[in-house]
Short mmCIF file of C-alpha atoms in Angstrom, two decimals:
data_model
loop_
_atom_site.label_atom_id
_atom_site.label_comp_id
_atom_site.label_asym_id
_atom_site.label_seq_id
_atom_site.Cartn_x
_atom_site.Cartn_y
_atom_site.Cartn_z
CA MET M 1 -7.22 -26.61 7.41
CA ILE M 2 -7.22 -23.39 5.40
CA SER M 3 -10.02 -20.89 6.04
CA VAL M 4 -10.65 -17.63 4.26
CA HIS M 5 -12.50 -14.87 6.06
CA HIS M 6 -14.20 -13.40 3.05
CA LEU M 7 -15.88 -10.01 3.06
CA GLU M 8 -18.34 -9.50 0.20
CA CYS M 9 -17.11 -7.28 -2.65
CA SER M 10 -13.62 -6.92 -1.28
CA ARG M 11 -9.95 -7.63 -1.69
CA SER M 12 -10.52 -11.12 -0.33
CA PHE M 13 -11.78 -12.38 -3.69
CA ARG M 14 -8.11 -12.51 -4.70
CA ILE M 15 -7.43 -15.14 -2.07
CA LEU M 16 -10.29 -17.38 -3.22
CA TRP M 17 -8.92 -17.14 -6.74
CA ALA M 18 -5.36 -18.01 -5.67
CA LEU M 19 -6.64 -21.03 -3.72
CA GLU M 20 -8.53 -22.20 -6.80
CA GLU M 21 -5.41 -21.80 -8.95
CA LEU M 22 -3.53 -23.95 -6.43
CA GLY M 23 -6.36 -26.51 -6.36
CA LEU M 24 -6.50 -26.48 -2.55
CA ASP M 25 -9.38 -27.35 -0.22
CA TYR M 26 -10.56 -24.53 2.01
CA ASP M 27 -13.46 -23.19 4.04
CA ILE M 28 -15.03 -19.82 3.43
CA HIS M 29 -16.45 -17.73 6.26
CA TYR M 30 -18.70 -15.12 4.67
CA TYR M 31 -19.01 -11.60 6.12
CA GLN M 32 -21.45 -8.98 4.92
CA ARG M 33 -20.67 -5.29 4.86
CA LEU M 34 -22.52 -2.98 7.23
CA PRO M 35 -24.94 -0.42 5.75
CA ASN M 36 -22.04 2.11 5.70
CA TYR M 37 -19.97 -0.47 3.75
CA SER M 38 -17.51 -1.05 6.61
CA ALA M 39 -16.48 -4.56 7.57
CA PRO M 40 -18.46 -5.97 10.53
CA GLU M 41 -16.87 -5.89 14.00
CA THR M 42 -16.89 -9.71 14.15
CA LEU M 43 -13.84 -9.75 11.84
CA LYS M 44 -11.86 -8.30 14.76
CA CYS M 45 -12.24 -11.62 16.55
CA ILE M 46 -9.96 -13.10 13.91
CA HIS M 47 -7.43 -10.26 13.50
CA PRO M 48 -7.26 -7.00 15.51
CA LEU M 49 -7.53 -4.76 12.43
CA GLY M 50 -10.79 -6.43 11.40
CA LYS M 51 -10.05 -6.07 7.68
CA ALA M 52 -10.52 -8.67 4.97
CA PRO M 53 -8.88 -10.76 3.69
CA ILE M 54 -7.68 -12.89 6.56
CA LEU M 55 -6.44 -16.42 6.00
CA THR M 56 -6.05 -18.95 8.75
CA ASP M 57 -4.04 -22.11 8.24
CA ASP M 58 -4.02 -24.32 11.31
CA GLU M 59 -2.58 -22.02 14.01
CA GLN M 60 -1.49 -19.23 11.71
CA VAL M 61 -3.50 -16.06 11.12
CA ILE M 62 -2.32 -14.09 8.09
CA ALA M 63 -3.51 -10.66 6.96
CA GLU M 64 -2.75 -8.33 4.01
CA SER M 65 -3.54 -9.62 0.48
CA ALA M 66 0.01 -9.68 -0.85
CA VAL M 67 1.30 -11.40 2.28
CA ILE M 68 -1.36 -14.11 2.03
CA LEU M 69 -0.55 -14.63 -1.65
CA GLU M 70 3.18 -14.89 -0.84
CA TYR M 71 2.42 -17.35 1.95
CA LEU M 72 0.24 -19.56 -0.26
CA GLN M 73 2.76 -19.47 -3.08
CA GLN M 74 5.67 -20.35 -0.85
CA ARG M 75 3.89 -23.09 1.04
CA TYR M 76 1.69 -24.72 -1.58
CA ASP M 77 2.97 -23.87 -5.06
CA GLN M 78 5.48 -26.68 -5.12
CA LYS M 79 6.24 -26.42 -8.82
CA GLN M 80 6.63 -22.63 -8.54
CA GLN M 81 4.03 -22.12 -11.27
CA PHE M 82 2.80 -18.81 -9.85
CA LYS M 83 6.02 -16.94 -9.08
CA PRO M 84 8.62 -16.27 -11.78
CA LYS M 85 12.08 -17.80 -11.63
CA GLU M 86 13.95 -15.38 -13.93
CA PRO M 87 15.55 -12.52 -11.95
CA GLN M 88 14.08 -9.79 -14.18
CA ASP M 89 10.54 -11.20 -13.97
CA LEU M 90 11.00 -11.70 -10.25
CA GLN M 91 11.90 -8.02 -9.83
CA GLN M 92 8.69 -7.10 -11.67
CA TYR M 93 6.72 -9.56 -9.52
CA ILE M 94 7.94 -7.89 -6.33
CA TYR M 95 7.20 -4.46 -7.79
CA TRP M 96 3.56 -5.16 -8.73
CA MET M 97 2.87 -7.02 -5.47
CA HIS M 98 3.71 -3.78 -3.63
CA TYR M 99 2.43 -1.29 -6.17
CA ALA M 100 -1.16 -2.63 -6.20
CA GLU M 101 -1.93 -1.67 -2.59
CA GLY M 102 0.88 0.79 -1.93
CA SER M 103 0.27 3.12 -4.89
CA LEU M 104 -2.87 2.40 -6.88
CA MET M 105 -5.50 1.32 -4.34
CA PRO M 106 -5.18 4.39 -2.07
CA LEU M 107 -6.34 6.60 -4.97
CA LEU M 108 -9.30 4.33 -5.64
CA VAL M 109 -10.29 4.29 -1.97
CA MET M 110 -10.06 8.09 -1.84
CA THR M 111 -12.47 8.30 -4.82
CA LEU M 112 -14.85 5.90 -3.08
CA VAL M 113 -14.79 7.96 0.13
CA MET M 114 -15.38 11.22 -1.79
CA ASN M 115 -18.35 9.69 -3.65
CA SER M 116 -19.75 8.45 -0.39
CA VAL M 117 -19.58 11.98 1.13
CA ASN M 118 -21.85 13.27 -1.65
CA LYS M 119 -24.40 10.56 -0.91
CA HIS M 120 -24.49 11.10 2.86
CA VAL M 121 -24.52 14.86 3.51
CA PRO M 122 -27.85 16.68 4.13
CA TRP M 123 -29.38 17.91 0.86
CA LEU M 124 -28.97 21.55 1.85
CA ILE M 125 -25.19 21.39 1.74
CA GLN M 126 -24.98 18.95 -1.15
CA PRO M 127 -23.91 21.58 -3.75
CA VAL M 128 -21.03 22.73 -1.53
CA ALA M 129 -20.10 19.15 -0.66
CA LYS M 130 -20.00 18.28 -4.34
CA LYS M 131 -17.76 21.27 -5.03
CA ILE M 132 -15.36 20.16 -2.30
CA THR M 133 -15.23 16.48 -3.22
CA GLU M 134 -14.92 17.41 -6.91
CA GLY M 135 -12.00 19.64 -5.89
CA VAL M 136 -10.23 16.74 -4.17
CA LYS M 137 -10.84 14.52 -7.18
CA ALA M 138 -9.79 17.17 -9.71
CA ASN M 139 -6.70 18.38 -7.84
CA PHE M 140 -5.47 15.28 -6.08
CA VAL M 141 -6.93 12.04 -7.42
CA ARG M 142 -7.47 12.53 -11.18
CA PRO M 143 -4.05 13.81 -12.28
CA ARG M 144 -2.38 10.98 -10.38
CA MET M 145 -4.87 8.41 -11.64
CA LYS M 146 -4.27 9.54 -15.23
CA ASP M 147 -0.53 8.90 -14.79
CA HIS M 148 -1.20 5.48 -13.29
CA ILE M 149 -3.61 4.39 -16.03
CA SER M 150 -1.18 5.45 -18.80
CA PHE M 151 1.65 3.71 -17.01
CA LEU M 152 -0.36 0.47 -16.77
CA GLU M 153 -1.67 0.70 -20.35
CA ASN M 154 1.86 1.18 -21.68
CA TYR M 155 3.16 -1.71 -19.62
CA LEU M 156 0.39 -4.08 -20.70
CA ALA M 157 0.89 -3.05 -24.34
CA GLU M 158 4.22 -4.80 -24.10
CA HIS M 159 3.52 -7.55 -21.58
CA GLU M 160 0.83 -10.22 -21.62
CA TYR M 161 1.04 -10.58 -17.83
CA PHE M 162 2.66 -8.46 -15.13
CA ALA M 163 5.69 -10.65 -14.40
CA GLY M 164 6.52 -13.04 -17.23
CA ASP M 165 3.94 -15.83 -17.43
CA PHE M 166 0.72 -15.67 -15.40
CA SER M 167 1.63 -15.33 -11.71
CA PHE M 168 0.20 -14.23 -8.39
CA ALA M 169 1.27 -10.67 -9.31
CA ASP M 170 -1.63 -10.76 -11.80
CA ILE M 171 -4.00 -11.80 -9.03
CA GLN M 172 -2.71 -8.99 -6.83
CA MET M 173 -3.15 -6.43 -9.64
CA SER M 174 -6.59 -7.70 -10.65
CA PHE M 175 -8.49 -6.01 -7.83
CA PRO M 176 -7.54 -2.37 -8.52
CA LEU M 177 -7.81 -2.97 -12.27
CA GLU M 178 -11.32 -4.41 -11.94
CA ALA M 179 -12.22 -1.42 -9.78
CA LEU M 180 -11.00 0.82 -12.61
CA GLN M 181 -12.86 -1.12 -15.29
CA SER M 182 -15.96 1.06 -15.46
CA ARG M 183 -13.84 4.19 -15.90
CA LEU M 184 -11.81 2.91 -18.80
CA GLN M 185 -14.66 3.40 -21.30
CA GLY M 186 -13.00 1.50 -24.11
CA LYS M 187 -10.02 3.87 -24.10
CA TYR M 188 -7.40 1.52 -22.72
CA PRO M 189 -7.51 -1.64 -24.84
CA HIS M 190 -4.49 -3.32 -23.28
CA ILE M 191 -5.81 -3.05 -19.73
CA GLN M 192 -9.19 -4.31 -20.93
CA ALA M 193 -7.57 -7.20 -22.80
CA PHE M 194 -5.63 -8.15 -19.67
CA LEU M 195 -8.83 -8.15 -17.61
CA HIS M 196 -10.59 -10.25 -20.24
CA ARG M 197 -7.64 -12.68 -20.22
CA ILE M 198 -7.66 -13.24 -16.49
CA GLN M 199 -11.45 -13.37 -16.22
CA GLN M 200 -11.45 -16.33 -18.63
CA ARG M 201 -9.35 -18.48 -16.31
CA PRO M 202 -11.35 -21.42 -14.90
CA ALA M 203 -9.98 -20.76 -11.39
CA PHE M 204 -11.12 -17.11 -11.57
CA GLN M 205 -14.61 -18.19 -12.57
CA LYS M 206 -14.81 -20.86 -9.90
CA ALA M 207 -13.72 -18.33 -7.26
CA ARG M 208 -16.31 -15.85 -8.53
CA GLN M 209 -19.04 -18.45 -8.02
CA LYS M 210 -17.82 -19.29 -4.52
CA GLY M 211 -17.42 -15.61 -3.62
CA ILE M 212 -21.07 -14.94 -4.23
CA GLY M 213 -22.61 -16.09 -0.94
CA SER M 214 -26.35 -16.52 -0.74
CA ASN M 215 -26.86 -13.04 0.72
CA GLU M 216 -24.22 -11.26 -1.27
CA ARG M 217 -25.43 -8.06 -2.85
CA ASN M 218 -24.29 -6.95 -6.28
CA CYS M 219 -20.80 -5.48 -5.86
CA ALA M 220 -21.54 -2.83 -8.47
CA ASP M 221 -23.86 -1.24 -5.87
CA ILE M 222 -20.89 -0.37 -3.63
CA MET G 1 26.66 4.12 -9.36
CA ILE G 2 23.67 4.36 -7.05
CA SER G 3 21.56 7.53 -7.20
CA VAL G 4 18.58 8.43 -5.05
CA HIS G 5 16.00 10.82 -6.41
CA HIS G 6 15.06 12.40 -3.12
CA LEU G 7 11.97 14.54 -2.67
CA GLU G 8 12.07 16.76 0.43
CA CYS G 9 9.95 15.58 3.38
CA SER G 10 8.97 12.34 1.75
CA ARG G 11 9.15 8.57 1.78
CA SER G 12 12.56 8.78 0.13
CA PHE G 13 14.28 9.50 3.45
CA ARG G 14 13.94 5.77 4.13
CA ILE G 15 16.21 4.99 1.19
CA LEU G 16 18.94 7.38 2.36
CA TRP G 17 18.79 5.71 5.76
CA ALA G 18 19.03 2.19 4.29
CA LEU G 19 22.02 3.23 2.18
CA GLU G 20 23.72 4.62 5.28
CA GLU G 21 23.05 1.38 7.18
CA LEU G 22 24.67 -0.52 4.30
CA GLY G 23 27.61 1.91 4.21
CA LEU G 24 27.29 2.43 0.46
CA ASP G 25 28.36 5.37 -1.70
CA TYR G 26 25.57 7.15 -3.52
CA ASP G 27 24.51 10.40 -5.15
CA ILE G 28 21.48 12.37 -4.07
CA HIS G 29 19.38 14.34 -6.55
CA TYR G 30 17.27 16.76 -4.52
CA TYR G 31 13.73 17.72 -5.58
CA GLN G 32 11.63 20.37 -3.92
CA ARG G 33 7.88 20.10 -3.56
CA LEU G 34 5.68 22.49 -5.54
CA PRO G 35 3.65 25.09 -3.61
CA ASN G 36 0.73 22.58 -3.57
CA TYR G 37 3.13 19.98 -2.06
CA SER G 38 3.09 17.75 -5.17
CA ALA G 39 6.31 16.34 -6.55
CA PRO G 40 7.75 18.38 -9.45
CA GLU G 41 7.12 17.18 -13.02
CA THR G 42 10.87 16.67 -13.55
CA LEU G 43 10.67 13.44 -11.52
CA LYS G 44 8.68 11.98 -14.44
CA CYS G 45 11.86 12.08 -16.52
CA ILE G 46 13.21 9.36 -14.23
CA HIS G 47 10.07 7.22 -13.77
CA PRO G 48 6.66 7.70 -15.46
CA LEU G 49 4.76 7.98 -12.16
CA GLY G 50 6.99 10.86 -11.01
CA LYS G 51 6.84 9.82 -7.36
CA ALA G 52 9.69 9.64 -4.87
CA PRO G 53 11.60 7.60 -3.96
CA ILE G 54 13.29 6.41 -7.11
CA LEU G 55 16.61 4.63 -7.02
CA THR G 56 18.82 4.17 -10.04
CA ASP G 57 21.67 1.68 -10.00
CA ASP G 58 23.59 1.66 -13.30
CA GLU G 59 20.89 0.85 -15.87
CA GLN G 60 18.16 -0.07 -13.39
CA VAL G 61 15.39 2.29 -12.31
CA ILE G 62 13.52 1.11 -9.23
CA ALA G 63 10.42 2.64 -7.66
CA GLU G 64 8.28 1.94 -4.55
CA SER G 65 9.96 2.19 -1.14
CA ALA G 66 9.61 -1.46 -0.12
CA VAL G 67 10.84 -2.66 -3.50
CA ILE G 68 13.92 -0.44 -3.30
CA LEU G 69 14.63 -1.67 0.23
CA GLU G 70 14.24 -5.29 -0.91
CA TYR G 71 16.56 -4.62 -3.86
CA LEU G 72 19.25 -3.01 -1.71
CA GLN G 73 19.03 -5.75 0.88
CA GLN G 74 19.26 -8.52 -1.67
CA ARG G 75 22.08 -6.97 -3.67
CA TYR G 76 24.23 -5.29 -1.05
CA ASP G 77 23.50 -6.78 2.38
CA GLN G 78 25.91 -9.64 1.95
CA LYS G 79 25.84 -10.72 5.58
CA GLN G 80 22.03 -10.54 5.66
CA GLN G 81 22.13 -8.19 8.63
CA PHE G 82 18.94 -6.38 7.68
CA LYS G 83 16.57 -9.21 6.81
CA PRO G 84 15.75 -11.94 9.31
CA LYS G 85 16.73 -15.54 8.75
CA GLU G 86 14.26 -17.26 11.10
CA PRO G 87 11.03 -18.25 9.28
CA GLN G 88 8.76 -16.64 11.88
CA ASP G 89 10.67 -13.33 11.84
CA LEU G 90 10.77 -13.48 8.05
CA GLN G 91 6.99 -13.83 7.93
CA GLN G 92 6.71 -10.71 10.12
CA TYR G 93 9.24 -8.89 7.91
CA ILE G 94 7.13 -9.56 4.82
CA TYR G 95 4.00 -8.48 6.66
CA TRP G 96 5.31 -5.09 7.84
CA MET G 97 6.96 -4.36 4.50
CA HIS G 98 3.49 -4.55 2.90
CA TYR G 99 1.45 -3.18 5.80
CA ALA G 100 3.30 0.17 5.98
CA GLU G 101 2.16 1.42 2.58
CA GLY G 102 -0.74 -0.93 1.92
CA SER G 103 -2.69 -0.31 5.14
CA LEU G 104 -1.34 2.50 7.31
CA MET G 105 -0.10 5.18 4.92
CA PRO G 106 -3.37 5.52 2.94
CA LEU G 107 -5.12 6.68 6.13
CA LEU G 108 -2.39 9.23 6.83
CA VAL G 109 -2.52 10.55 3.26
CA MET G 110 -6.31 10.85 3.50
CA THR G 111 -5.91 12.99 6.67
CA LEU G 112 -3.34 15.17 4.91
CA VAL G 113 -5.66 15.70 1.94
CA MET G 114 -8.61 16.54 4.21
CA ASN G 115 -6.51 19.07 6.15
CA SER G 116 -5.36 20.61 2.91
CA VAL G 117 -9.00 21.07 1.75
CA ASN G 118 -9.70 23.21 4.81
CA LYS G 119 -6.73 25.44 4.02
CA HIS G 120 -7.57 25.95 0.37
CA VAL G 121 -11.33 26.56 0.10
CA PRO G 122 -12.71 30.16 -0.05
CA TRP G 123 -13.40 31.50 3.45
CA LEU G 124 -17.13 31.70 2.78
CA ILE G 125 -17.50 27.94 2.56
CA GLN G 126 -14.88 27.12 5.18
CA PRO G 127 -17.39 26.20 7.92
CA VAL G 128 -19.15 23.73 5.59
CA ALA G 129 -15.83 22.40 4.27
CA LYS G 130 -14.69 21.82 7.83
CA LYS G 131 -17.90 19.95 8.61
CA ILE G 132 -17.41 17.73 5.60
CA THR G 133 -13.73 16.99 6.12
CA GLU G 134 -14.36 16.44 9.83
CA GLY G 135 -17.07 13.98 8.81
CA VAL G 136 -14.62 12.00 6.68
CA LYS G 137 -12.08 12.00 9.48
CA ALA G 138 -14.63 11.07 12.15
CA ASN G 139 -16.43 8.38 10.17
CA PHE G 140 -13.71 6.91 8.02
CA VAL G 141 -10.19 7.78 9.15
CA ARG G 142 -10.28 8.02 12.96
CA PRO G 143 -11.94 4.72 13.89
CA ARG G 144 -9.56 2.86 11.57
CA MET G 145 -6.55 4.84 12.79
CA LYS G 146 -7.46 4.04 16.39
CA ASP G 147 -7.41 0.32 15.58
CA HIS G 148 -4.06 0.64 13.82
CA ILE G 149 -2.42 2.60 16.63
CA SER G 150 -3.58 0.09 19.28
CA PHE G 151 -2.43 -2.77 17.09
CA LEU G 152 1.03 -1.22 16.72
CA GLU G 153 1.30 -0.26 20.38
CA ASN G 154 0.42 -3.81 21.45
CA TYR G 155 2.89 -5.28 19.00
CA LEU G 156 5.73 -2.99 20.09
CA ALA G 157 4.95 -3.69 23.75
CA GLU G 158 6.17 -7.21 23.06
CA HIS G 159 8.76 -6.65 20.34
CA GLU G 160 11.79 -4.38 20.35
CA TYR G 161 11.79 -4.27 16.54
CA PHE G 162 9.24 -5.29 13.93
CA ALA G 163 10.86 -8.50 12.74
CA GLY G 164 13.34 -9.96 15.23
CA ASP G 165 16.50 -7.83 15.37
CA PHE G 166 16.65 -4.43 13.66
CA SER G 167 15.86 -4.91 9.96
CA PHE G 168 14.70 -3.02 6.89
CA ALA G 169 11.12 -3.66 8.07
CA ASP G 170 11.85 -1.06 10.78
CA ILE G 171 13.00 1.40 8.13
CA GLN G 172 9.84 0.74 6.10
CA MET G 173 7.63 1.24 9.20
CA SER G 174 9.48 4.37 10.37
CA PHE G 175 7.86 6.75 7.90
CA PRO G 176 4.20 6.26 8.86
CA LEU G 177 5.15 6.07 12.55
CA GLU G 178 7.06 9.36 12.38
CA ALA G 179 4.05 10.88 10.60
CA LEU G 180 1.91 9.70 13.53
CA GLN G 181 4.32 11.00 16.17
CA SER G 182 2.64 14.34 16.82
CA ARG G 183 -0.73 12.63 17.36
CA LEU G 184 0.49 10.17 19.96
CA GLN G 185 0.62 12.80 22.73
CA GLY G 186 2.50 10.60 25.17
CA LYS G 187 -0.27 8.01 25.14
CA TYR G 188 1.53 5.23 23.31
CA PRO G 189 4.85 4.72 25.10
CA HIS G 190 5.93 1.66 23.14
CA ILE G 191 5.55 3.35 19.75
CA GLN G 192 7.40 6.38 21.12
CA ALA G 193 10.16 4.20 22.54
CA PHE G 194 10.54 2.46 19.19
CA LEU G 195 10.84 5.82 17.42
CA HIS G 196 13.39 6.99 19.96
CA ARG G 197 15.36 3.76 19.45
CA ILE G 198 15.59 4.06 15.68
CA GLN G 199 16.26 7.81 15.73
CA GLN G 200 19.40 7.14 17.82
CA ARG G 201 21.00 4.99 15.15
CA PRO G 202 24.06 6.71 13.63
CA ALA G 203 22.92 5.79 10.09
CA PHE G 204 19.52 7.42 10.73
CA GLN G 205 21.17 10.61 11.91
CA LYS G 206 23.61 10.70 9.01
CA ALA G 207 20.73 10.23 6.55
CA ARG G 208 18.78 13.01 8.27
CA GLN G 209 21.70 15.37 7.74
CA LYS G 210 22.07 14.41 4.09
CA GLY G 211 18.31 14.60 3.51
CA ILE G 212 18.23 18.23 4.48
CA GLY G 213 19.33 19.89 1.25
CA SER G 214 20.28 23.55 1.35
CA ASN G 215 16.81 24.67 0.28
CA GLU G 216 14.83 22.11 2.20
CA ARG G 217 12.02 23.58 4.21
CA ASN G 218 11.03 22.28 7.60
CA CYS G 219 9.01 19.10 7.05
CA ALA G 220 6.72 19.96 9.94
CA ASP G 221 5.29 22.73 7.72
CA ILE G 222 3.83 20.17 5.33
#
């Protein structure tokens, strides 16, 4: 039996979506974030790093989004609908599977951590804290993010999906792109069109419904 | 012809090492970091993100360490010496290839950025800056890093290499582990033994020599 250890508002939504695309049966174990937005310690009972997503399939315990997607594709996508066959598309598939978490997400997490500093320091040092976190964003995060967004916009101007037809590379890329969505402000029509395209998929919508557990807060609050 | 666009003291050392393991001929184009440690803009002439490593092989331009390693293994490792054949080892190989940059490196980069803040703020606000960056390290980076280091130490206590025999997964994991080396302070003997093991390999040593261009500064300064 497949089980997903699903942390609210997290990378693990991707796994629910992939399972819906594959039409598989699975259980969801819901985990809520702590007040400081960390994952709860109970996740460490499943995998020592205590990070979501974690997938269990009978005896196997699998961590890391891209690795879970690769596992599900290899084991359950018997018609190879979700991984390209053409060598050039396959090369792109491998690239985006790594790029999503290896290059783009670290910048987004750094922004999140900097924003959280501003919220949590005593009010007396807030002006200085803001100056410092703004400095990190202005000098480190923003110039790199600008390059990444242009790179993605240019790529999606010429490609409907990331690796040929719709594939699990699109699922892998969806999480950082959705996290970017509010910053795009109508300026990057090809990224927005891609997001619109994937959000229309019935499996995406079904996963979204299942991802919202009864106690799940609005992810936009995080 | 294979060319490596090699930025001093960077992830691109891994590619030199892999090429040495494969016994291939290649050119190295050396790039020096700017005074703020960023990569120079000239790298953007090769790939729009302007990050090292970049490998070019005839017409192909390939970015992202793990993707380059996968490419080299698939194209040039005809005896499949550097990628495991057994399904269980292969599953581990895929895991560590993603984990290195997707989970471990972002924490190390965040530490580097926080340390750099302390060096670059005006002296008047240094005490407050230190408080803030220490807060990020204490609340965000350190507890996660502690989990990762224990996880790796426990894994290497039971495994000589990351995925069966020596493989490119070890090359991929070497960079974050070397970055951690100074923090281990003799407390994690299995990680240290692993590092010692890989650093003895003739291909590693040859790559280290080639990686040190005539103007390369000491990486420990960064």
